[in-house]
Amino acid sequence: MLGAGGGRGVISFCGIELAHPVVNASGTFDAIAARRVFGDALLEEFPFAAFVTKTVTVEPRQGNPPPRLWELAGGMINSIGLPNKGLAGFLRHDLPELADLPVPLVVNVMGFTREEVARLVETFAELDAVAALELNVSCPNVKTGLVMGADPGETAALLDVVRPRTTKPLILKLTPNTAAPADVAAAAEAHGADAVSLINTLRGMALDPDVRFQPSARPWLGGGTGGVSGPAVRAIALVQVHEVRARVRLPIVGMGGVQRGRHAADLLAAGADLVAVGTESFRDPRAGERVSRELREHAAKTALSRPPAVRA
Ligand SMILES: Cc1cc2nc3c(=O)[nH]c(=O)nc-3n(C[C@H](O)[C@H](O)[C@H](O)COP(=O)(O)O)c2cc1C
């Protein structure tokens, strides 16, 4: 079950041993590009306890037309559109390099039908280099028109199809773009998910600064709308992790706006078991390592400041 580098960790997550509780958020850290920049030093001091890939789809995707990013005072809106090499391209070009990382590998997958997700899950189920799968369910099922992770019935039906295809841990990545993510998490738990991760980005939009008046106002991003991430979403992540923890016993990977150890500590206090760093890695490629160090320092300080009765 463990990927390369497993077996020396201090935390157990779905049976996978991890050295600390900080991982990367899918799509926000390119380990292959980072290896080119930092060389083998990246492998010696990998910033995350596990590596989560960018979303892989069955067919290759170009992604959305530019512009793809809009900076906000508290983060960004991205409309990248999930560009990727597709399943065959990922297996041929990316997996061999990712299998070399010194930490367990989590592959994030997305399909436009249940059968597509099943095909992805089945393929990765066979591979020893893959420790777990994360299901990105923020897109519509083209057959039902429902977003797979926004509706408890749709999530349950998806898991009923994919769960039997693998014994590897399945992490369902919840979307915040729904009225009750906790209902979806409860459906995920009842239908065999091993963990949930949250939050994915929130839908947002920016207007072209040069043409922002009616009737010619138009969106800035090539994809029209995009996903908001970064510090702006931190309070939303916190409440959703809290609400999901109140409903399910599944392990939770909490993410959304984590920049400092303190933010990670808050998500853990709200009920997360692991924390993912996303947008912050664009500002500081070593953010994962820094957040995990700050988290340790924060935990030590908190323990020291507790009354002795609580510490014991
Ligand atoms: C540029 C960018 C690309 C992303 N790509 C993916 C992706 O491929 N798959 C996915 O499940 N989430 C993707 N996400 C969402 C993040 O994994 C994370 O859920 C979200 O950004 C919230 O965390 P943050 O505020 O720390 O960035 C992406 C986010 C950003 C900013």
Short mmCIF file of C-alpha atoms and ligand atoms in Angstrom, two decimals:
data_model
loop_
_atom_site.label_atom_id
_atom_site.label_comp_id
_atom_site.label_asym_id
_atom_site.label_seq_id
_atom_site.Cartn_x
_atom_site.Cartn_y
_atom_site.Cartn_z
CA MET A 1 0.00 0.00 0.00
CA LEU A 2 2.86 2.37 0.69
CA GLY A 3 4.53 4.36 -2.08
CA ALA A 4 8.27 4.91 -2.17
CA GLY A 5 9.55 6.34 1.07
CA GLY A 6 6.75 4.91 3.19
CA GLY A 7 7.42 2.93 6.33
CA ARG A 8 9.40 5.54 8.24
CA GLY A 9 6.57 7.86 9.11
CA VAL A 10 4.93 8.99 12.28
CA ILE A 11 1.33 9.46 11.12
CA SER A 12 -0.98 6.85 9.70
CA PHE A 13 -3.50 8.09 7.13
CA CYS A 14 -5.72 5.40 5.58
CA GLY A 15 -2.95 2.91 6.37
CA ILE A 16 -0.28 5.06 4.67
CA GLU A 17 2.55 6.18 6.90
CA LEU A 18 3.48 9.84 6.62
CA ALA A 19 6.36 11.75 8.21
CA HIS A 20 4.15 14.77 9.08
CA PRO A 21 0.61 16.02 8.39
CA VAL A 22 1.31 18.49 5.54
CA VAL A 23 0.72 17.52 1.91
CA ASN A 24 0.26 19.56 -1.28
CA ALA A 25 -3.11 20.52 -2.75
CA SER A 26 -3.62 19.02 -6.21
CA GLY A 27 -2.51 21.24 -9.09
CA THR A 28 -0.50 23.70 -7.04
CA PHE A 29 2.96 22.10 -6.94
CA ASP A 30 4.58 20.61 -10.02
CA ALA A 31 7.07 18.11 -8.59
CA ILE A 32 8.54 17.34 -12.01
CA ALA A 33 9.25 21.02 -12.76
CA ALA A 34 10.52 21.52 -9.19
CA ARG A 35 12.98 18.66 -9.64
CA ARG A 36 14.33 20.38 -12.75
CA VAL A 37 14.82 23.61 -10.76
CA PHE A 38 16.06 22.25 -7.44
CA GLY A 39 17.69 19.01 -8.66
CA ASP A 40 18.18 16.14 -6.24
CA ALA A 41 17.96 18.59 -3.31
CA LEU A 42 14.19 18.36 -3.83
CA LEU A 43 14.30 14.64 -3.13
CA GLU A 44 16.50 15.07 -0.06
CA GLU A 45 14.16 17.64 1.50
CA PHE A 46 10.80 17.07 -0.14
CA PRO A 47 8.44 19.77 1.16
CA PHE A 48 5.40 17.51 1.59
CA ALA A 49 4.65 14.28 3.46
CA ALA A 50 2.88 12.87 0.38
CA PHE A 51 2.63 14.11 -3.18
CA VAL A 52 -0.81 14.64 -4.74
CA THR A 53 -0.75 14.89 -8.55
CA LYS A 54 -2.62 17.39 -10.67
CA THR A 55 -5.91 15.99 -11.95
CA VAL A 56 -5.51 13.26 -14.58
CA THR A 57 -8.35 12.70 -17.08
CA VAL A 58 -8.78 9.82 -19.54
CA GLU A 59 -8.18 12.01 -22.60
CA PRO A 60 -5.51 14.72 -22.85
CA ARG A 61 -6.82 18.26 -22.24
CA GLN A 62 -5.47 21.58 -23.50
CA GLY A 63 -7.09 23.51 -20.66
CA ASN A 64 -8.81 26.88 -21.00
CA PRO A 65 -7.74 29.72 -23.28
CA PRO A 66 -5.71 32.51 -21.62
CA PRO A 67 -5.84 34.58 -19.50
CA ARG A 68 -5.96 31.87 -16.84
CA LEU A 69 -5.20 33.76 -13.64
CA TRP A 70 -6.58 36.80 -11.84
CA GLU A 71 -4.88 38.01 -8.69
CA LEU A 72 -7.13 38.96 -5.80
CA ALA A 73 -6.20 40.91 -2.67
CA GLY A 74 -6.60 37.64 -0.78
CA GLY A 75 -5.58 34.98 -3.27
CA MET A 76 -6.38 34.28 -6.90
CA ILE A 77 -8.99 33.09 -9.35
CA ASN A 78 -7.73 30.40 -11.69
CA SER A 79 -9.29 29.15 -14.84
CA ILE A 80 -6.59 26.68 -15.81
CA GLY A 81 -9.16 24.15 -17.03
CA LEU A 82 -7.33 20.99 -15.92
CA PRO A 83 -4.79 20.69 -18.76
CA ASN A 84 -3.04 17.33 -18.59
CA LYS A 85 -1.47 14.66 -20.79
CA GLY A 86 -4.36 12.24 -20.34
CA LEU A 87 -4.11 8.78 -18.81
CA ALA A 88 -1.73 7.26 -21.39
CA GLY A 89 0.54 10.34 -21.37
CA PHE A 90 0.60 10.43 -17.57
CA LEU A 91 1.52 6.75 -17.35
CA ARG A 92 4.26 7.08 -19.95
CA HIS A 93 5.82 10.45 -19.08
CA ASP A 94 4.91 11.53 -15.54
CA LEU A 95 4.43 8.41 -13.44
CA PRO A 96 8.02 7.13 -13.79
CA GLU A 97 9.35 10.48 -12.47
CA LEU A 98 6.74 10.77 -9.73
CA ALA A 99 7.41 7.20 -8.59
CA ASP A 100 10.95 8.38 -7.72
CA LEU A 101 9.70 10.87 -5.12
CA PRO A 102 10.66 9.97 -1.55
CA VAL A 103 7.03 10.19 -0.33
CA PRO A 104 3.80 8.27 -1.00
CA LEU A 105 2.07 9.21 -4.25
CA VAL A 106 -1.63 10.13 -4.41
CA VAL A 107 -3.06 10.33 -7.93
CA ASN A 108 -5.94 12.78 -8.41
CA VAL A 109 -8.37 11.73 -11.16
CA MET A 110 -11.48 13.13 -12.78
CA GLY A 111 -13.94 11.68 -15.30
CA PHE A 112 -16.95 13.06 -17.11
CA THR A 113 -18.95 9.87 -16.56
CA ARG A 114 -18.90 7.23 -13.79
CA GLU A 115 -17.40 4.76 -16.27
CA GLU A 116 -14.52 7.13 -17.01
CA VAL A 117 -13.75 7.52 -13.32
CA ALA A 118 -13.96 3.72 -12.96
CA ARG A 119 -11.46 3.26 -15.79
CA LEU A 120 -9.01 5.67 -14.15
CA VAL A 121 -9.40 4.04 -10.75
CA GLU A 122 -9.02 0.54 -12.18
CA THR A 123 -5.85 1.50 -14.02
CA PHE A 124 -4.17 3.04 -10.98
CA ALA A 125 -5.37 0.20 -8.75
CA GLU A 126 -2.82 -2.03 -10.48
CA LEU A 127 0.20 0.17 -9.86
CA ASP A 128 2.45 -0.30 -6.81
CA ALA A 129 3.83 3.25 -7.15
CA VAL A 130 0.38 4.65 -6.32
CA ALA A 131 -0.49 4.77 -2.61
CA ALA A 132 -4.00 6.26 -2.89
CA LEU A 133 -6.43 7.94 -5.26
CA GLU A 134 -8.13 11.29 -4.86
CA LEU A 135 -11.37 11.73 -6.82
CA ASN A 136 -11.90 15.26 -8.11
CA VAL A 137 -15.69 15.38 -8.32
CA SER A 138 -16.10 19.08 -9.04
CA CYS A 139 -17.23 18.52 -12.63
CA PRO A 140 -20.64 17.61 -14.07
CA ASN A 141 -21.49 14.05 -15.01
CA VAL A 142 -22.25 14.57 -18.71
CA LYS A 143 -24.95 11.87 -18.55
CA THR A 144 -26.92 13.24 -15.58
CA GLY A 145 -25.94 16.92 -15.73
CA LEU A 146 -25.26 16.85 -11.97
CA VAL A 147 -21.91 17.82 -10.50
CA MET A 148 -20.61 14.51 -9.12
CA GLY A 149 -19.54 15.98 -5.78
CA ALA A 150 -22.34 18.50 -5.31
CA ASP A 151 -25.19 16.05 -4.86
CA PRO A 152 -25.22 13.22 -2.28
CA GLY A 153 -27.13 10.81 -4.58
CA GLU A 154 -24.73 11.43 -7.46
CA THR A 155 -21.72 10.89 -5.15
CA ALA A 156 -23.22 7.67 -3.78
CA ALA A 157 -23.87 6.36 -7.31
CA LEU A 158 -20.30 7.19 -8.35
CA LEU A 159 -18.79 5.39 -5.38
CA ASP A 160 -21.01 2.36 -5.96
CA VAL A 161 -19.39 2.05 -9.39
CA VAL A 162 -15.77 2.82 -8.51
CA ARG A 163 -15.38 1.41 -4.98
CA PRO A 164 -15.31 -2.24 -6.11
CA ARG A 165 -12.52 -1.45 -8.61
CA THR A 166 -9.73 -0.92 -6.07
CA THR A 167 -8.55 -1.75 -2.58
CA LYS A 168 -6.40 1.38 -2.52
CA PRO A 169 -7.65 4.24 -0.35
CA LEU A 170 -10.17 6.47 -2.15
CA ILE A 171 -10.20 10.11 -1.04
CA LEU A 172 -13.24 12.04 -2.25
CA LYS A 173 -12.41 15.71 -2.85
CA LEU A 174 -15.45 17.73 -1.86
CA THR A 175 -16.52 20.86 -3.68
CA PRO A 176 -17.56 23.90 -1.63
CA ASN A 177 -19.92 24.91 -4.45
CA THR A 178 -22.91 23.14 -2.95
CA ALA A 179 -25.40 23.89 -0.21
CA ALA A 180 -24.33 21.13 2.17
CA PRO A 181 -20.88 19.56 1.68
CA ALA A 182 -21.46 17.57 4.90
CA ASP A 183 -24.38 15.73 3.22
CA VAL A 184 -22.05 14.76 0.38
CA ALA A 185 -19.38 13.66 2.88
CA ALA A 186 -21.96 11.49 4.68
CA ALA A 187 -22.92 9.86 1.35
CA ALA A 188 -19.22 9.29 0.62
CA GLU A 189 -18.76 7.60 3.99
CA ALA A 190 -21.85 5.42 3.57
CA HIS A 191 -20.74 4.31 0.09
CA GLY A 192 -17.19 3.30 0.85
CA ALA A 193 -14.87 6.32 0.56
CA ASP A 194 -11.82 6.02 2.83
CA ALA A 195 -11.36 9.77 3.37
CA VAL A 196 -12.56 13.15 2.17
CA SER A 197 -10.54 16.22 1.25
CA LEU A 198 -11.86 19.78 1.24
CA ILE A 199 -12.14 22.44 0.02
CA ASN A 200 -11.73 22.68 -3.71
CA THR A 201 -11.92 26.20 -5.19
CA LEU A 202 -15.04 28.37 -5.03
CA ARG A 203 -16.57 29.61 -8.28
CA GLY A 204 -15.71 33.22 -8.99
CA MET A 205 -15.34 35.75 -11.76
CA ALA A 206 -13.40 38.91 -12.61
CA LEU A 207 -14.30 41.50 -15.21
CA ASP A 208 -11.89 42.75 -17.85
CA PRO A 209 -10.61 45.99 -16.27
CA ASP A 210 -10.73 47.81 -19.60
CA VAL A 211 -14.34 46.93 -20.41
CA ARG A 212 -16.24 46.73 -17.19
CA PHE A 213 -19.33 48.74 -18.04
CA GLN A 214 -22.56 47.53 -19.52
CA PRO A 215 -23.36 46.66 -22.23
CA SER A 216 -19.83 45.54 -23.18
CA ALA A 217 -18.56 44.24 -19.80
CA ARG A 218 -16.90 40.88 -20.24
CA PRO A 219 -15.11 38.35 -18.03
CA TRP A 220 -11.33 38.62 -17.81
CA LEU A 221 -10.62 34.91 -17.64
CA GLY A 222 -10.55 32.94 -20.88
CA GLY A 223 -12.77 30.31 -19.31
CA GLY A 224 -15.32 32.96 -18.23
CA THR A 225 -15.44 31.91 -14.59
CA GLY A 226 -12.74 30.39 -12.41
CA GLY A 227 -11.95 28.99 -8.96
CA VAL A 228 -11.13 31.23 -6.01
CA SER A 229 -8.36 30.02 -3.69
CA GLY A 230 -5.89 31.36 -1.16
CA PRO A 231 -6.37 33.30 2.10
CA ALA A 232 -9.78 34.58 0.90
CA VAL A 233 -11.27 31.09 1.29
CA ARG A 234 -9.63 30.15 4.61
CA ALA A 235 -12.66 30.87 6.81
CA ILE A 236 -14.89 28.92 4.42
CA ALA A 237 -12.53 25.93 4.55
CA LEU A 238 -12.54 26.09 8.33
CA VAL A 239 -16.32 26.02 8.70
CA GLN A 240 -16.73 23.28 6.10
CA VAL A 241 -14.09 21.07 7.73
CA HIS A 242 -15.83 21.68 11.07
CA GLU A 243 -19.24 20.74 9.64
CA VAL A 244 -17.95 17.68 7.81
CA ARG A 245 -16.14 16.49 10.97
CA ALA A 246 -19.43 16.75 12.88
CA ARG A 247 -21.05 14.36 10.37
CA VAL A 248 -18.44 11.74 9.48
CA ARG A 249 -15.73 9.66 11.11
CA LEU A 250 -13.65 9.46 7.93
CA PRO A 251 -10.17 10.98 7.92
CA ILE A 252 -10.21 14.52 6.50
CA VAL A 253 -7.60 16.38 4.46
CA GLY A 254 -8.27 20.05 5.15
CA MET A 255 -7.18 22.80 2.76
CA GLY A 256 -7.99 26.33 1.73
CA GLY A 257 -5.80 29.39 2.27
CA VAL A 258 -3.14 27.77 4.43
CA GLN A 259 -0.11 30.08 4.51
CA ARG A 260 1.29 29.56 8.00
CA GLY A 261 1.56 26.81 10.60
CA ARG A 262 -1.14 28.58 12.57
CA HIS A 263 -3.63 28.15 9.71
CA ALA A 264 -2.79 24.45 9.48
CA ALA A 265 -3.25 24.13 13.25
CA ASP A 266 -6.70 25.72 12.93
CA LEU A 267 -7.79 23.18 10.29
CA LEU A 268 -6.50 20.32 12.45
CA ALA A 269 -8.36 21.78 15.46
CA ALA A 270 -11.54 21.96 13.34
CA GLY A 271 -11.27 18.23 12.67
CA ALA A 272 -8.81 17.64 9.82
CA ASP A 273 -6.27 14.81 10.05
CA LEU A 274 -3.96 16.19 7.35
CA VAL A 275 -3.58 19.66 5.90
CA ALA A 276 -2.81 20.57 2.29
CA VAL A 277 -0.97 23.69 1.15
CA GLY A 278 -2.12 25.03 -2.22
CA THR A 279 -1.94 28.59 -3.52
CA GLU A 280 0.80 29.51 -1.02
CA SER A 281 3.23 27.24 -2.91
CA PHE A 282 3.10 29.68 -5.86
CA ARG A 283 4.55 32.41 -3.61
CA ASP A 284 6.92 30.12 -1.77
CA PRO A 285 7.79 26.76 -3.33
CA ARG A 286 9.10 25.63 0.07
CA ALA A 287 5.84 26.55 1.81
CA GLY A 288 5.04 22.91 2.60
CA GLU A 289 8.22 22.46 4.57
CA ARG A 290 7.82 25.84 6.30
CA VAL A 291 4.17 25.22 7.25
CA SER A 292 5.06 21.83 8.67
CA ARG A 293 7.93 23.34 10.74
CA GLU A 294 5.71 26.18 11.95
CA LEU A 295 3.01 23.67 12.82
CA ARG A 296 5.48 21.73 15.00
CA GLU A 297 6.61 24.97 16.69
CA HIS A 298 3.01 26.01 17.23
CA ALA A 299 2.15 22.63 18.76
CA ALA A 300 5.15 22.85 21.11
CA LYS A 301 4.20 26.38 22.20
CA THR A 302 0.55 25.44 22.72
CA ALA A 303 1.54 22.43 24.82
CA LEU A 304 3.79 24.64 26.95
CA SER A 305 1.09 27.25 27.52
CA ARG A 306 -1.55 24.69 28.53
CA PRO A 307 -2.39 24.30 32.21
CA PRO A 308 -0.54 21.24 33.65
CA ALA A 309 -3.80 19.33 34.26
CA VAL A 310 -4.62 19.50 30.52
CA ARG A 311 -1.06 18.66 29.51
CA ALA A 312 -1.07 15.52 31.59
C1 LIG B 1 -3.78 26.96 -10.01
C2 LIG B 1 -4.59 25.91 -9.32
C3 LIG B 1 -4.76 24.67 -9.93
C4 LIG B 1 -5.53 23.67 -9.30
N1 LIG B 1 -5.67 22.46 -9.91
C5 LIG B 1 -6.39 21.49 -9.29
C6 LIG B 1 -6.49 20.20 -9.87
O1 LIG B 1 -5.90 19.90 -10.92
N2 LIG B 1 -7.27 19.28 -9.23
C7 LIG B 1 -7.90 19.54 -8.03
O2 LIG B 1 -8.58 18.65 -7.49
N3 LIG B 1 -7.79 20.75 -7.44
C8 LIG B 1 -7.05 21.73 -8.04
N4 LIG B 1 -6.91 22.95 -7.43
C9 LIG B 1 -7.56 23.20 -6.12
C10 LIG B 1 -6.57 23.04 -4.97
O3 LIG B 1 -6.09 21.70 -4.91
C11 LIG B 1 -7.21 23.42 -3.60
O4 LIG B 1 -8.32 22.57 -3.38
C12 LIG B 1 -7.69 24.86 -3.54
O5 LIG B 1 -6.84 25.72 -4.27
C13 LIG B 1 -7.81 25.37 -2.09
O6 LIG B 1 -6.56 25.40 -1.43
P1 LIG B 1 -5.61 26.74 -1.39
O7 LIG B 1 -6.50 27.89 -0.99
O8 LIG B 1 -4.56 26.44 -0.37
O9 LIG B 1 -5.05 26.92 -2.77
C14 LIG B 1 -6.14 23.95 -8.03
C15 LIG B 1 -5.96 25.21 -7.43
C16 LIG B 1 -5.20 26.17 -8.05
C17 LIG B 1 -5.02 27.51 -7.37
#
